[in-house]
Short mmCIF file of C-alpha atoms and ligand atoms in Angstrom, two decimals:
data_model
loop_
_atom_site.label_atom_id
_atom_site.label_comp_id
_atom_site.label_asym_id
_atom_site.label_seq_id
_atom_site.Cartn_x
_atom_site.Cartn_y
_atom_site.Cartn_z
CA MET F 1 -15.54 21.51 -6.61
CA SER F 2 -12.87 20.43 -4.26
CA ARG F 3 -13.45 17.87 -1.51
CA ARG F 4 -11.37 17.54 1.71
CA LEU F 5 -9.44 14.24 1.15
CA VAL F 6 -8.34 12.38 4.19
CA LEU F 7 -5.63 9.31 4.42
CA ALA F 8 -6.38 6.90 6.61
CA SER F 9 -2.88 5.31 6.65
CA ALA F 10 0.26 6.09 8.67
CA SER F 11 2.47 5.04 5.66
CA PRO F 12 4.88 7.65 5.04
CA ALA F 13 5.55 6.26 1.31
CA ARG F 14 1.59 6.44 0.67
CA LEU F 15 1.37 10.18 1.96
CA ALA F 16 4.50 10.84 -0.20
CA LEU F 17 2.88 9.34 -3.37
CA LEU F 18 -0.31 11.53 -2.84
CA ARG F 19 1.58 14.84 -2.37
CA GLN F 20 4.07 14.23 -5.21
CA ALA F 21 1.00 13.83 -7.54
CA GLY F 22 -0.52 17.36 -5.99
CA LEU F 23 -2.89 16.27 -3.52
CA ALA F 24 -2.85 17.44 0.01
CA PRO F 25 -3.94 14.82 2.25
CA GLU F 26 -4.94 14.99 6.12
CA VAL F 27 -3.74 12.25 7.82
CA VAL F 28 -6.09 10.35 10.25
CA VAL F 29 -4.49 6.96 10.87
CA SER F 30 -7.08 4.52 11.69
CA ASP F 31 -6.84 1.92 14.86
CA VAL F 32 -7.84 -1.20 13.11
CA ASP F 33 -6.09 -4.53 14.63
CA GLU F 34 -5.14 -6.16 11.31
CA SER F 35 -4.73 -9.53 13.16
CA THR F 36 -8.47 -9.81 13.45
CA VAL F 37 -9.08 -9.68 9.60
CA THR F 38 -8.85 -13.09 7.74
CA ALA F 39 -9.37 -13.94 4.14
CA PRO F 40 -8.73 -17.42 2.07
CA ARG F 41 -6.62 -15.07 -0.86
CA VAL F 42 -4.08 -12.44 0.07
CA ALA F 43 -6.37 -10.20 -2.77
CA GLU F 44 -9.33 -10.52 -0.82
CA LEU F 45 -7.36 -10.06 2.60
CA VAL F 46 -5.95 -6.64 1.18
CA ALA F 47 -9.67 -5.55 0.11
CA LEU F 48 -10.82 -6.10 3.48
CA LEU F 49 -8.04 -4.40 5.33
CA ALA F 50 -7.79 -1.38 3.30
CA ALA F 51 -11.58 -1.14 3.52
CA ALA F 52 -11.51 -1.76 7.44
CA LYS F 53 -8.82 1.09 7.51
CA ALA F 54 -11.06 3.61 5.51
CA SER F 55 -14.27 2.48 7.52
CA ALA F 56 -12.81 3.40 11.01
CA VAL F 57 -11.90 6.89 9.53
CA ALA F 58 -15.03 7.39 7.53
CA ARG F 59 -17.41 6.84 10.46
CA ARG F 60 -15.54 9.88 12.36
CA GLN F 61 -15.97 12.41 9.48
CA ASP F 62 -18.84 14.73 8.09
CA ASP F 63 -17.68 15.59 4.98
CA ALA F 64 -14.37 13.58 3.03
CA LEU F 65 -12.97 11.27 0.81
CA VAL F 66 -11.22 8.90 2.74
CA VAL F 67 -8.51 6.67 1.04
CA GLY F 68 -7.49 3.54 3.31
CA ALA F 69 -4.91 0.85 2.11
CA ASP F 70 -3.06 -2.24 2.66
CA SER F 71 -0.32 -3.94 0.86
CA LEU F 72 0.93 -7.60 1.24
CA LEU F 73 3.71 -9.72 -0.71
CA GLU F 74 2.25 -13.14 -2.08
CA PHE F 75 5.31 -15.47 -2.17
CA ARG F 76 4.92 -19.31 -2.79
CA GLY F 77 1.17 -18.96 -1.72
CA GLN F 78 2.09 -17.29 1.87
CA ALA F 79 0.80 -13.38 2.51
CA MET F 80 3.69 -11.67 3.74
CA GLY F 81 3.45 -8.41 5.89
CA LYS F 82 6.39 -6.64 7.36
CA PRO F 83 8.92 -8.87 8.80
CA ALA F 84 8.97 -9.87 12.79
CA ASP F 85 12.54 -9.00 13.17
CA ALA F 86 16.13 -9.05 11.24
CA GLN F 87 16.38 -12.62 11.46
CA ASP F 88 13.03 -13.43 9.65
CA ALA F 89 13.59 -10.40 6.94
CA ARG F 90 17.08 -12.30 6.14
CA GLU F 91 15.19 -15.77 5.91
CA ARG F 92 12.40 -14.29 3.50
CA TRP F 93 15.55 -12.95 1.25
CA ARG F 94 17.03 -16.10 1.23
CA ARG F 95 13.99 -17.46 -0.04
CA MET F 96 12.90 -14.61 -2.38
CA ALA F 97 16.13 -14.13 -4.29
CA GLY F 98 16.15 -14.64 -7.65
CA ARG F 99 12.35 -15.18 -7.62
CA SER F 100 9.30 -13.30 -8.02
CA GLY F 101 6.24 -12.46 -5.83
CA VAL F 102 3.01 -10.67 -6.06
CA LEU F 103 2.62 -7.42 -4.34
CA HIS F 104 -1.15 -6.90 -3.78
CA THR F 105 -2.28 -3.38 -2.58
CA GLY F 106 -5.69 -3.15 -1.86
CA GLN F 107 -7.13 0.63 -1.99
CA ALA F 108 -10.79 1.62 -0.44
CA LEU F 109 -12.34 5.25 -1.28
CA PHE F 110 -15.16 5.87 0.90
CA ASP F 111 -17.31 9.11 0.19
CA VAL F 112 -18.83 10.79 2.88
CA ARG F 113 -21.39 13.55 3.23
CA GLY F 114 -23.07 14.88 5.68
CA GLY F 115 -21.76 12.28 8.29
CA ALA F 116 -23.19 9.51 6.02
CA ILE F 117 -21.03 7.46 3.90
CA GLU F 118 -22.38 7.47 0.71
CA ALA F 119 -20.30 5.17 -1.34
CA ARG F 120 -17.80 2.51 -0.78
CA ASP F 121 -15.09 1.74 -3.98
CA VAL F 122 -12.64 -0.97 -3.09
CA VAL F 123 -9.84 -2.11 -5.74
CA VAL F 124 -6.94 -4.07 -5.61
CA THR F 125 -3.96 -3.67 -7.63
CA SER F 126 -1.62 -6.69 -8.25
CA THR F 127 2.06 -6.32 -9.63
CA VAL F 128 4.62 -9.13 -10.06
CA VAL F 129 7.73 -8.21 -8.52
CA HIS F 130 10.81 -10.09 -9.90
CA PHE F 131 13.84 -10.08 -7.18
CA ALA F 132 17.57 -10.07 -7.86
CA THR F 133 19.82 -11.83 -5.51
CA PRO F 134 21.84 -9.48 -3.28
CA THR F 135 24.89 -11.19 -1.90
CA ALA F 136 25.65 -12.22 1.55
CA HIS F 137 27.30 -8.72 2.16
CA GLU F 138 24.50 -6.44 0.41
CA LEU F 139 22.05 -8.46 2.28
CA GLU F 140 23.50 -7.94 5.87
CA ALA F 141 24.12 -4.29 4.43
CA TYR F 142 20.51 -4.03 3.65
CA LEU F 143 19.21 -5.57 6.70
CA ALA F 144 21.55 -3.33 9.12
CA THR F 145 19.60 -0.14 7.59
CA GLY F 146 16.38 -1.28 9.54
CA GLU F 147 14.45 -0.34 6.05
CA PRO F 148 13.37 -4.05 5.12
CA LEU F 149 11.40 -4.06 8.65
CA ALA F 150 9.00 -1.33 7.96
CA VAL F 151 7.67 -2.64 4.60
CA ALA F 152 5.34 -5.25 3.59
CA GLY F 153 7.43 -8.05 1.75
CA ALA F 154 10.88 -6.69 3.09
CA PHE F 155 11.94 -4.92 0.30
CA THR F 156 11.18 -1.29 -1.44
CA LEU F 157 10.97 -0.16 -5.03
CA ASP F 158 11.89 3.38 -4.18
CA GLY F 159 14.25 2.98 -1.65
CA LEU F 160 17.30 1.36 -0.53
CA GLY F 161 15.92 -1.79 -1.87
CA ALA F 162 15.54 -0.80 -5.46
CA PRO F 163 18.89 -2.20 -6.62
CA PHE F 164 17.53 -5.69 -5.68
CA VAL F 165 14.28 -5.79 -7.75
CA ARG F 166 15.08 -6.54 -11.16
CA ARG F 167 11.78 -5.25 -12.58
CA VAL F 168 8.04 -4.90 -11.96
CA GLU F 169 5.09 -6.15 -14.01
CA GLY F 170 2.35 -3.55 -13.39
CA ASP F 171 1.92 -0.32 -11.55
CA PRO F 172 4.80 0.65 -9.71
CA ALA F 173 3.09 2.85 -7.51
CA ALA F 174 0.87 0.39 -6.21
CA VAL F 175 4.05 -1.66 -4.90
CA VAL F 176 5.36 1.55 -2.93
CA GLY F 177 1.64 1.86 -1.66
CA LEU F 178 -1.06 3.21 -3.72
CA SER F 179 -2.05 3.00 -7.13
CA LEU F 180 -2.73 6.36 -8.22
CA THR F 181 -4.24 5.31 -11.89
CA ALA F 182 -6.90 3.53 -9.59
CA LEU F 183 -7.40 6.35 -7.36
CA ARG F 184 -7.95 8.31 -10.30
CA GLU F 185 -10.64 5.94 -11.65
CA GLN F 186 -12.08 5.44 -8.07
CA LEU F 187 -12.74 9.46 -8.01
CA GLY F 188 -14.04 9.43 -11.43
CA ARG F 189 -16.67 6.45 -10.24
CA ARG F 190 -17.97 9.71 -7.83
CA ASP F 191 -17.74 12.06 -10.73
CA LEU F 192 -14.84 13.81 -9.23
CA ALA F 193 -11.41 14.62 -11.40
CA ILE F 194 -8.23 14.08 -9.74
CA THR F 195 -7.18 17.36 -10.99
CA ASP F 196 -9.61 19.27 -9.08
CA LEU F 197 -8.04 17.56 -5.70
CA TRP F 198 -4.82 19.19 -6.72
CA ARG F 199 -3.60 21.56 -3.77
CA ARG F 200 -4.37 25.04 -4.42
N1 GTP N 301 8.49 3.30 0.36
C1 GTP N 301 7.71 1.76 0.06
N2 GTP N 301 7.13 1.28 0.90
C2 GTP N 301 6.53 0.15 0.56
C3 GTP N 301 6.89 -0.65 -0.23
N3 GTP N 301 6.55 -1.88 -0.38
C4 GTP N 301 5.48 -1.64 0.78
N4 GTP N 301 5.69 -0.53 1.33
C5 GTP N 301 4.93 -0.20 2.69
O1 GTP N 301 4.99 -1.05 3.67
C6 GTP N 301 3.89 -0.88 4.26
C7 GTP N 301 2.91 -2.26 4.24
O2 GTP N 301 2.16 -2.06 5.57
P1 GTP N 301 0.72 -1.75 5.51
O3 GTP N 301 0.05 -2.22 6.42
O4 GTP N 301 0.06 -1.63 3.96
O5 GTP N 301 0.70 -0.25 6.01
P2 GTP N 301 1.24 0.56 7.21
O6 GTP N 301 2.71 1.17 6.85
O7 GTP N 301 1.24 -0.33 8.35
O8 GTP N 301 0.29 1.63 7.80
P3 GTP N 301 -1.39 1.61 7.21
O9 GTP N 301 -2.06 1.99 6.47
O10 GTP N 301 -1.88 2.47 8.71
O11 GTP N 301 -1.76 0.09 7.96
C8 GTP N 301 3.35 0.71 3.97
O12 GTP N 301 3.63 1.71 4.56
C9 GTP N 301 3.90 0.64 2.30
O13 GTP N 301 3.75 1.87 1.88
C10 GTP N 301 7.84 -0.25 -1.29
O14 GTP N 301 8.36 -0.56 -2.17
N5 GTP N 301 8.51 1.18 -1.21
#
């Protein structure tokens, strides 16, 4: 039996991931103010933020599977989201170059039936990302594209930033924005097969 899938995210990357996996989610962006959520550890913070986003949207649904997510780069003990501006992104890259960080993605699946949230399933997928060392020329060119300003950690694995990531240890999809294998397991815990959600 197919169910209505709602993506509680403005992330174009998350929508693309789900569509490329054969799913056709509706997008309902949450209005969560992320600055109001805190946690002592980065992995806990992305879990709380993902759940907050999913909850804010699930409360407005009658019957849906609602997916919320949040990604942060943990680098030298700091949680790094999107850079504040180009200078912030430049300074981050100067510190990240040649080193590694951990990209934590929290994702929450809320199962709503009859207007009631029947289940909440939150998982965090953490992926070690090893950065290359862009030259000053490359870094300035990358910053000028604006891409690093729109993404957590100021890098992408699947975009213009790809040449500056040497390798990852873990789930690449989770770095982009959602772990599809974790989503399959979350659906399984609701006795749902991800293949049953493939668009007709
Ligand atoms: N394409 C791509 N996007 C990335 C990558 N790493 C992080 N991002 C994006 O960076 C953004 C992280 O910010 P979030 O606060 O989690 O999400 P958002 O884009 O603000 O959207 P919401 O879910 O509505 O909060 C997400 O859109 C991620 O998809 C990557 O390697 N590739």
